[in-house]
XYZ file of C-alpha atoms in Angstrom:
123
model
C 125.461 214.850 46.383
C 126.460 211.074 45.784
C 126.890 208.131 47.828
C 129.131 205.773 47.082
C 129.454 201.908 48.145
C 132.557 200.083 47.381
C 132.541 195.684 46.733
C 134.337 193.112 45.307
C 137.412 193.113 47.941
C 139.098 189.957 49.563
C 141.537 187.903 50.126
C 143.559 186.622 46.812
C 146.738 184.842 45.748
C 150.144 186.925 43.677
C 149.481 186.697 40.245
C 145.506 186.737 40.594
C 143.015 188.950 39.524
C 140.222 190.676 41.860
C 137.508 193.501 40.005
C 136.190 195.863 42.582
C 132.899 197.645 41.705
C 131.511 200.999 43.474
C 127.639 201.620 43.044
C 126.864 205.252 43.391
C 123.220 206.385 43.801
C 121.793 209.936 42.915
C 120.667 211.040 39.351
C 123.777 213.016 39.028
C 126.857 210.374 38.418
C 127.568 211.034 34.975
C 128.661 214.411 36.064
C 131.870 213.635 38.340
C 135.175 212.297 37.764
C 135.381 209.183 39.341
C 138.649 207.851 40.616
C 139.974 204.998 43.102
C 142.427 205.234 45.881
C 143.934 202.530 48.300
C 145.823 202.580 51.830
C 147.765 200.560 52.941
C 148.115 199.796 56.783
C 150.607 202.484 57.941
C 150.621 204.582 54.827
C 149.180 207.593 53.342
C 146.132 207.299 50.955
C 147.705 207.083 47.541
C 145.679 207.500 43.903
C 145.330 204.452 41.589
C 143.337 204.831 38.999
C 140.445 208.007 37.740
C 138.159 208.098 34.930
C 136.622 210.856 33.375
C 132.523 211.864 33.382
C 132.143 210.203 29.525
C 134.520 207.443 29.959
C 136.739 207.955 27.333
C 139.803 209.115 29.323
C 141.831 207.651 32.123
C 144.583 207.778 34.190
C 146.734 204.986 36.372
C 149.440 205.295 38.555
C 152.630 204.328 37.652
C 152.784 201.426 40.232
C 149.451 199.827 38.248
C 149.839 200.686 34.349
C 149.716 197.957 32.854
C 147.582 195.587 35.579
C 144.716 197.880 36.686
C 141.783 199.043 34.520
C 139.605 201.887 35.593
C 136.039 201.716 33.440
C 132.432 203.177 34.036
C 129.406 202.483 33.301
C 126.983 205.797 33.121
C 123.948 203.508 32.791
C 124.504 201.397 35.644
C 125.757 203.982 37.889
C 129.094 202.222 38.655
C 132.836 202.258 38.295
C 135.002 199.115 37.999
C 138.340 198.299 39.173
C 139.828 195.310 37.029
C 142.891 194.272 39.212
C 145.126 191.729 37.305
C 148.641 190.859 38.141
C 148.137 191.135 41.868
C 151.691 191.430 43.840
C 151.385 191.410 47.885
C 152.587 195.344 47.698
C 148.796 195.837 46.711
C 147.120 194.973 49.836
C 145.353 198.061 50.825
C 141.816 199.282 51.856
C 140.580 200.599 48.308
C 138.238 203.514 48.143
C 136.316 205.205 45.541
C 136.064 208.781 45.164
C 133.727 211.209 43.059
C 135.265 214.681 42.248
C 134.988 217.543 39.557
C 138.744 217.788 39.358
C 139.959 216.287 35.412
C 141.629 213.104 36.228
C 143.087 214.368 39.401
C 145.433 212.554 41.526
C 144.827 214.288 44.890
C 142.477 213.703 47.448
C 141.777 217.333 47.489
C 139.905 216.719 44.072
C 137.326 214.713 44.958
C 134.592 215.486 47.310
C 132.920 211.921 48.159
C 133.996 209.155 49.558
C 133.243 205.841 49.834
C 133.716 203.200 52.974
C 136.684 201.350 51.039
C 136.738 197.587 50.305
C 139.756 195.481 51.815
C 142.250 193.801 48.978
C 144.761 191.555 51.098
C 147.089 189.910 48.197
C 149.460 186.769 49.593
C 152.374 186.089 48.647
């Protein structure tokens, strides 16, 4: 089992940059997939961004390639979430997951949760 704890959310001009972080504790993180998902007030939970257990592959969503980087750091027990190139249609409650799934995209492949970190972009 893993708990995870989201940070680094807030309140931040278009065009800025925000990096969210998620500590996980346990002995075990190396061994998931981590990944990152946001909702948005209204909407459905949608994927962003997952990383796999060594690092060395990732996956974004179309509506962040290019802006978002997903990274990990097996050492430190974290996952980052480098946001650049914010646009308002970004503002969301961010979460971060841990699953077993390769690089899924679904919330149905990843078993924890964290408590999500609020992004609010202005235009």
């Amino acid at each position: 089992q893993v708990q995870l704890v989201e940070s680094g959310g807030g309140l931040v001009q278009a065009g800025g940059s925000l990096r969210l972080s998620c500590a996980a504790s346990g002995r075990t993180f190396s061994r998931y997939v981590m990944g990152w998902f946001r909702q948005a007030p209204g909407k459905e939970r949608e994927f962003v961004a997952a990383i796999n257990r060594s690092g060395g592959g990732t996956r974004h969503a179309d509506s962040v390639k290019g802006r978002f980087t997903i990274s990990r750091d097996n050492a430190k027990n974290t996952v980052t979430l480098q946001m650049n190139s914010l646009i308002p249609e970004d503002t969301a409650v961010y979460y971060c997951a841990a699953g077993n799934y390769g690089l899924g995209s679904l919330i149905s492949d990843y078993d924890y949760w964290g408590q999500g970190t609020p992004v609010t972009v202005s235009s």
